[in-house]
Amino acid sequence: MSLLERLGVEIPVVQAGMGGGISRHELAASVSEAGGLGTIGVSGAAAIRRELEAARELTARPVAVNVLLPFAHRDWFDAAAEADVVVTFWGRPRRRTLGVWIHQCGSVAEARAAEAAGADGVILQGVEAGGHIRGTLSALELFDRAASALPGDYPLFLAGGVAERGDVQRALEAGASGVVAGTRFLLSEESRAHPGYRDRLLAARETILTELFGAGWPAPHRVVANAATDRWLRADRGVPLLNRAINHMLAPGARHVPESVLARMVRAQRPGSRLLSPAGPTDDRPATLVDAGALYAGEAVARIDDVRPAAELVRELAP
Ligand SMILES: Cc1cc2nc3c(=O)[nH]c(=O)nc-3n(C[C@H](O)[C@H](O)[C@H](O)COP(=O)(O)O)c2cc1C
């Protein structure tokens, strides 16, 4: 029996935790209720608790919580432990919960480290994925390499470029226990992406891998172009040295910045700001962020041209 089956998840489709509040209870609960595994992506112990409780009101099925390790405090894990699965990302894999724990990885070495640290499974993220990008290989290539390096029955999930049923079938044929889809669920009715953000994604055919929106988190991320990328990215798509220096300088203190200060930073953010935070444009953030913020999206955005109810998406992805 697979890890998802043991949890009571019928369809091997996991909706990626999308941080900064893009995936909250509405989306996670809809995905889980439809038979997939929905994931909440919010910051702070109180927000995790609130969103998880709200999701439990909507579904009795399993729900996951995503925790971004560079920002997590101890009490986030206490709150996340109430979920059926805790998914961690970006950092040294370490067991922080007694329950089911899955770590998202960008390399074979990281997947092996997660397995050695006792993770119940790993997500192998390809470079074509949306959001922050951990590795350099395509999802299927990383998957194949990881599959040969880890025990045969170890649960492996594939993330990156999953937008249609064929993508799910290919991953399962390669031996995946399931898939993780972010961009496809970002363009669902229940995601909390700002309407202006969705419109840009629906029109987009290309993405950029950059470190531009890296204030406090200087890491590669895949986005769709907007006024900020037009303003700052050089012809070779490199980020100006001063922007990079600012991003790196802020990193050590980022996890200690209070939410109220972050909110003020985000309100002040303009395409011409050098201080470009990783906050994505949610529907409760200012519309200015659509041109001044990170429009996270994976390469699959080129194949998506509608916003649909999440339950319909789960049914369509079901192999
Ligand atoms: C808008 C957005 C936000 C994301 N935020 C997170 C996050 O907070 N934590 C995380 O583990 N992964 C995050 N990811 C990455 C996903 O977990 C996953 O690797 C990715 O979405 C898969 O590729 P796809 O977008 O092509 O489906 C995010 C992805 C997107 C598109």
Coordinates of C-alpha atoms and ligand atoms in Angstrom, one line a residue:
M1 CA 0.0 0.0 0.0
S2 CA 1.4 3.4 -1.0
L3 CA 2.0 6.2 1.5
L4 CA -1.0 8.2 0.2
E5 CA -3.2 5.1 0.3
R6 CA -2.2 4.6 3.9
L7 CA -3.2 8.1 4.7
G8 CA -6.6 7.6 3.0
V9 CA -5.8 9.7 -0.1
E10 CA -7.5 8.2 -3.2
I11 CA -6.0 10.2 -6.0
P12 CA -2.1 10.4 -6.2
V13 CA -2.3 14.2 -6.8
V14 CA -0.9 16.6 -4.2
Q15 CA -1.5 20.3 -4.4
A16 CA 1.7 22.1 -3.6
G17 CA 1.8 24.3 -0.5
M18 CA 2.1 27.8 -2.0
G19 CA 3.5 30.1 0.6
G20 CA 2.7 33.6 1.8
G21 CA -1.0 32.5 1.9
I22 CA -1.6 31.6 -1.8
S23 CA -2.8 28.2 -0.7
R24 CA -5.1 28.5 2.3
H25 CA -7.9 26.4 3.7
E26 CA -10.3 26.9 0.7
L27 CA -7.9 25.4 -1.8
A28 CA -6.4 22.7 0.4
A29 CA -9.8 21.5 1.6
S30 CA -11.3 21.5 -1.9
V31 CA -8.4 19.4 -3.2
S32 CA -8.6 16.9 -0.3
E33 CA -12.4 16.7 -0.5
A34 CA -12.1 15.8 -4.2
G35 CA -9.7 12.9 -3.3
G36 CA -6.3 14.5 -3.7
L37 CA -4.1 15.9 -0.9
G38 CA -4.4 19.6 -0.3
T39 CA -1.7 21.6 1.3
I40 CA -1.9 24.8 3.4
G41 CA 1.0 27.3 2.9
V42 CA 1.0 30.2 5.4
S43 CA 3.5 31.7 7.8
G44 CA 3.3 31.7 11.6
A45 CA 1.9 29.3 14.2
A46 CA -1.4 31.2 14.6
A47 CA -2.0 31.3 10.9
I48 CA -1.2 27.6 10.5
R49 CA -3.6 26.7 13.3
R50 CA -6.4 29.0 12.0
E51 CA -6.1 27.7 8.4
L52 CA -6.0 24.1 9.5
E53 CA -9.1 24.4 11.7
A54 CA -10.9 26.1 8.8
A55 CA -9.9 23.3 6.5
R56 CA -11.1 20.7 9.0
E57 CA -14.6 22.4 8.9
L58 CA -14.7 21.8 5.2
T59 CA -13.3 18.3 4.9
A60 CA -12.8 15.2 7.1
R61 CA -10.1 14.0 4.7
P62 CA -6.3 14.3 5.2
V63 CA -4.8 17.8 4.8
A64 CA -1.1 18.7 4.7
V65 CA 0.8 21.8 5.9
N66 CA 3.9 23.2 4.2
V67 CA 6.7 24.7 6.3
L68 CA 9.5 26.8 4.7
L69 CA 12.5 26.0 6.8
P70 CA 14.4 29.3 6.3
F71 CA 11.6 31.1 8.1
A72 CA 10.1 28.5 10.5
H73 CA 10.1 28.9 14.3
R74 CA 9.7 26.0 16.7
D75 CA 6.0 26.8 17.3
W76 CA 5.2 26.6 13.6
F77 CA 6.0 22.9 13.8
D78 CA 3.8 22.5 16.9
A79 CA 0.9 23.9 14.9
A80 CA 1.8 22.0 11.8
A81 CA 1.9 18.7 13.7
E82 CA -1.9 18.8 13.8
A83 CA -2.0 18.2 10.1
D84 CA -2.0 14.7 8.6
V85 CA 1.3 15.4 6.7
V86 CA 4.0 18.0 7.2
V87 CA 5.9 19.0 4.0
T88 CA 9.1 20.9 4.5
F89 CA 11.2 22.7 1.9
W90 CA 14.5 24.5 1.6
G91 CA 17.1 23.5 4.2
R92 CA 18.8 20.7 5.9
P93 CA 16.2 17.9 6.2
R94 CA 15.5 17.2 9.9
R95 CA 12.5 15.4 11.5
R96 CA 10.5 18.1 13.3
T97 CA 7.2 16.2 13.8
L98 CA 6.2 12.7 15.0
G99 CA 3.7 12.4 12.2
V100 CA 4.1 11.9 8.5
W101 CA 6.9 14.0 7.1
I102 CA 7.8 14.6 3.5
H103 CA 10.7 16.8 2.4
Q104 CA 10.9 18.6 -1.0
C105 CA 14.3 18.2 -2.6
G106 CA 16.2 19.5 -5.6
S107 CA 19.0 16.9 -5.9
V108 CA 19.8 13.2 -5.3
A109 CA 22.1 14.2 -2.4
E110 CA 19.3 16.1 -0.7
A111 CA 16.9 13.2 -1.2
R112 CA 19.3 10.8 0.3
A113 CA 19.8 13.1 3.3
A114 CA 16.1 13.4 3.8
E115 CA 15.7 9.6 3.7
A116 CA 18.6 9.2 6.2
A117 CA 16.9 11.8 8.4
G118 CA 13.8 9.7 8.6
A119 CA 11.5 11.4 6.1
D120 CA 8.6 9.2 5.1
G121 CA 9.0 10.3 1.5
V122 CA 10.5 13.0 -0.7
I123 CA 9.3 15.3 -3.4
L124 CA 11.7 15.6 -6.3
Q125 CA 11.4 19.1 -7.7
G126 CA 12.4 19.8 -11.3
V127 CA 13.9 23.0 -12.6
E128 CA 10.7 23.7 -14.6
A129 CA 8.7 24.1 -11.4
G130 CA 7.1 27.4 -10.2
G131 CA 8.1 29.2 -7.1
H132 CA 11.5 28.7 -5.5
I133 CA 13.7 26.3 -7.3
R134 CA 16.0 24.0 -5.4
G135 CA 17.8 22.1 -8.2
T136 CA 19.0 22.2 -11.8
L137 CA 17.6 19.0 -13.4
S138 CA 14.3 18.5 -15.0
A139 CA 11.7 16.7 -12.8
L140 CA 11.8 13.4 -14.7
E141 CA 15.6 13.4 -14.9
L142 CA 16.0 14.0 -11.2
F143 CA 13.3 11.5 -10.5
D144 CA 15.1 8.7 -12.5
R145 CA 18.4 9.5 -10.8
A146 CA 16.8 9.5 -7.3
A147 CA 14.9 6.3 -8.0
S148 CA 18.2 4.5 -8.6
A149 CA 19.8 5.9 -5.5
L150 CA 17.1 5.2 -3.0
P151 CA 15.5 2.0 -1.8
G152 CA 13.0 0.6 -4.3
D153 CA 9.9 1.0 -2.0
Y154 CA 10.8 4.5 -0.8
P155 CA 7.9 7.0 -1.6
L156 CA 9.0 9.4 -4.3
F157 CA 6.8 12.2 -5.6
L158 CA 7.5 14.3 -8.7
A159 CA 7.0 18.1 -8.8
G160 CA 7.3 20.4 -11.8
G161 CA 5.4 20.7 -15.0
V162 CA 2.3 18.7 -13.9
A163 CA -0.8 20.4 -15.5
E164 CA -2.6 17.6 -17.4
R165 CA -3.5 13.9 -16.9
G166 CA -0.7 12.9 -19.3
D167 CA 1.9 14.5 -17.0
V168 CA 0.6 12.4 -14.1
Q169 CA 0.6 9.2 -16.1
R170 CA 4.2 9.8 -17.2
A171 CA 5.3 10.3 -13.6
L172 CA 3.5 7.2 -12.4
E173 CA 4.9 5.1 -15.2
A174 CA 8.4 6.3 -14.1
G175 CA 7.6 4.9 -10.7
A176 CA 6.3 7.9 -8.7
S177 CA 4.0 7.4 -5.8
G178 CA 2.3 10.6 -6.8
V179 CA 2.7 14.1 -8.2
V180 CA 2.8 17.6 -6.7
A181 CA 1.2 20.4 -8.8
G182 CA 1.5 24.1 -7.9
T183 CA 1.0 26.3 -11.0
R184 CA -2.1 24.3 -12.1
F185 CA -3.7 24.9 -8.7
L186 CA -2.6 28.5 -8.5
L187 CA -5.0 29.0 -11.4
S188 CA -8.0 27.5 -9.6
E189 CA -11.0 29.4 -8.2
E190 CA -10.0 28.6 -4.6
S191 CA -6.4 29.9 -4.8
R192 CA -5.8 33.2 -3.1
A193 CA -3.7 34.6 -6.0
H194 CA -4.6 38.3 -6.8
P195 CA -7.0 38.5 -9.8
G196 CA -4.3 40.6 -11.6
Y197 CA -1.7 37.9 -11.0
R198 CA -4.0 35.2 -12.5
D199 CA -4.6 37.4 -15.6
R200 CA -0.9 37.8 -16.2
L201 CA -0.4 34.0 -15.8
L202 CA -3.2 33.2 -18.2
A203 CA -1.6 35.4 -20.8
A204 CA 1.9 34.2 -20.2
R205 CA 3.8 31.8 -22.4
E206 CA 7.3 32.1 -20.9
T207 CA 8.9 32.1 -17.5
I208 CA 12.2 33.5 -16.1
L209 CA 14.4 31.8 -13.5
T210 CA 15.9 34.6 -11.4
E211 CA 17.0 35.7 -8.0
L212 CA 15.5 39.2 -8.3
F213 CA 12.7 39.0 -5.6
G214 CA 15.2 37.8 -3.1
A215 CA 15.1 40.3 -0.2
G216 CA 15.8 38.1 2.8
W217 CA 15.7 34.9 0.7
P218 CA 18.4 35.1 -2.0
A219 CA 17.4 31.9 -3.9
P220 CA 16.4 31.1 -7.5
H221 CA 12.7 31.3 -8.3
R222 CA 10.7 31.0 -11.5
V223 CA 8.3 33.8 -12.4
V224 CA 6.5 35.5 -15.2
A225 CA 7.8 38.8 -16.4
N226 CA 6.4 42.1 -15.1
A227 CA 7.4 45.7 -14.7
A228 CA 9.9 44.9 -12.0
T229 CA 11.7 42.2 -14.1
D230 CA 11.7 44.6 -17.1
R231 CA 13.2 47.3 -14.9
W232 CA 15.9 45.3 -13.3
L233 CA 17.0 42.3 -15.3
R234 CA 19.9 42.9 -17.6
A235 CA 19.8 41.7 -21.2
D236 CA 21.4 38.4 -20.1
R237 CA 18.7 38.2 -17.4
G238 CA 21.3 38.7 -14.6
V239 CA 20.3 40.6 -11.5
P240 CA 22.3 43.8 -10.8
L241 CA 25.1 43.4 -8.2
L242 CA 23.6 45.9 -5.8
N243 CA 20.2 44.2 -5.8
R244 CA 22.0 40.9 -5.1
A245 CA 24.0 42.4 -2.3
I246 CA 20.9 43.8 -0.6
N247 CA 19.1 40.5 -0.9
H248 CA 22.1 38.6 0.7
M249 CA 22.5 41.2 3.5
L250 CA 19.0 40.9 4.6
A251 CA 19.0 37.0 4.7
P252 CA 20.3 36.4 8.2
G253 CA 17.6 38.6 9.9
A254 CA 14.7 37.6 7.6
R255 CA 13.1 35.0 10.0
H256 CA 13.0 37.6 12.8
V257 CA 11.2 40.3 10.9
P258 CA 7.7 40.9 12.4
E259 CA 4.7 40.4 10.1
S260 CA 3.7 44.0 10.5
V261 CA 7.1 45.2 9.1
L262 CA 6.8 42.7 6.2
A263 CA 3.3 44.0 5.4
R264 CA 4.7 47.6 5.3
M265 CA 7.6 46.6 3.1
V266 CA 5.2 44.9 0.7
R267 CA 2.9 47.9 0.6
A268 CA 5.8 50.2 -0.3
Q269 CA 7.2 47.8 -3.0
R270 CA 7.2 49.3 -6.5
P271 CA 8.8 48.1 -9.8
G272 CA 11.6 50.5 -9.3
S273 CA 12.4 49.4 -5.7
R274 CA 15.7 47.6 -5.2
L275 CA 14.2 46.0 -2.1
L276 CA 12.1 43.3 -3.7
S277 CA 10.5 40.9 -1.2
P278 CA 9.6 37.3 -2.1
A279 CA 5.9 38.0 -1.2
G280 CA 3.6 36.9 -4.0
P281 CA 0.5 38.9 -4.9
T282 CA -2.4 37.5 -3.0
D283 CA -5.9 38.8 -3.2
D284 CA -5.5 40.6 0.2
R285 CA -2.3 42.4 -0.8
P286 CA -2.1 45.6 -2.7
A287 CA -2.6 45.4 -6.5
T288 CA 0.7 47.3 -6.9
L289 CA 2.4 43.9 -6.2
V290 CA 1.2 42.5 -9.5
D291 CA 3.9 44.7 -11.2
A292 CA 6.3 45.1 -8.3
G293 CA 6.3 41.5 -6.9
A294 CA 7.1 38.0 -7.9
L295 CA 4.6 36.4 -10.3
Y296 CA 5.6 32.8 -9.4
A297 CA 4.8 30.3 -12.1
G298 CA 6.2 27.1 -13.6
E299 CA 6.9 26.4 -17.2
A300 CA 3.5 24.6 -17.4
V301 CA 1.9 28.0 -17.3
A302 CA 2.2 28.0 -21.1
R303 CA -0.3 25.1 -21.3
I304 CA -2.8 26.6 -18.9
D305 CA -5.5 29.0 -20.1
D306 CA -8.3 28.7 -17.6
V307 CA -9.1 29.1 -14.0
R308 CA -11.2 26.2 -12.8
P309 CA -12.6 24.8 -9.5
A310 CA -9.9 22.8 -7.7
A311 CA -12.1 19.7 -7.5
E312 CA -12.5 19.7 -11.2
L313 CA -8.7 19.9 -11.6
V314 CA -8.2 17.0 -9.3
R315 CA -10.7 14.9 -11.3
E316 CA -9.0 15.8 -14.5
L317 CA -5.5 15.0 -13.3
A318 CA -6.6 11.7 -11.9
P319 CA -4.7 8.9 -13.8
Ligands
LIG1 C1 3.0 30.3 -6.4 C2 3.9 29.2 -5.9 C3 4.3 29.3 -4.6 C4 5.1 28.2 -4.0 N1 5.4 28.2 -2.7 C5 6.0 27.2 -2.2 C6 6.2 27.1 -0.8 O1 5.8 28.0 0.0 N2 6.7 25.9 -0.2 C7 7.1 24.9 -1.0 O2 7.5 23.8 -0.5 N3 7.0 25.0 -2.4 C8 6.4 26.1 -3.0 N4 6.3 26.1 -4.3 C9 6.9 25.0 -5.2 C10 5.9 23.8 -5.2 O3 6.1 23.1 -4.0 C11 6.3 22.9 -6.4 O4 7.6 22.5 -6.3 C12 6.0 23.5 -7.7 O5 4.8 24.2 -7.8 C13 5.8 22.4 -8.8 O6 5.9 22.9 -10.1 P1 4.6 23.4 -10.9 O7 4.4 24.8 -10.4 O8 5.1 23.3 -12.3 O9 3.5 22.5 -10.6 C14 5.5 27.2 -4.9 C15 5.1 27.1 -6.2 C16 4.3 28.2 -6.7 C17 3.9 28.1 -8.2

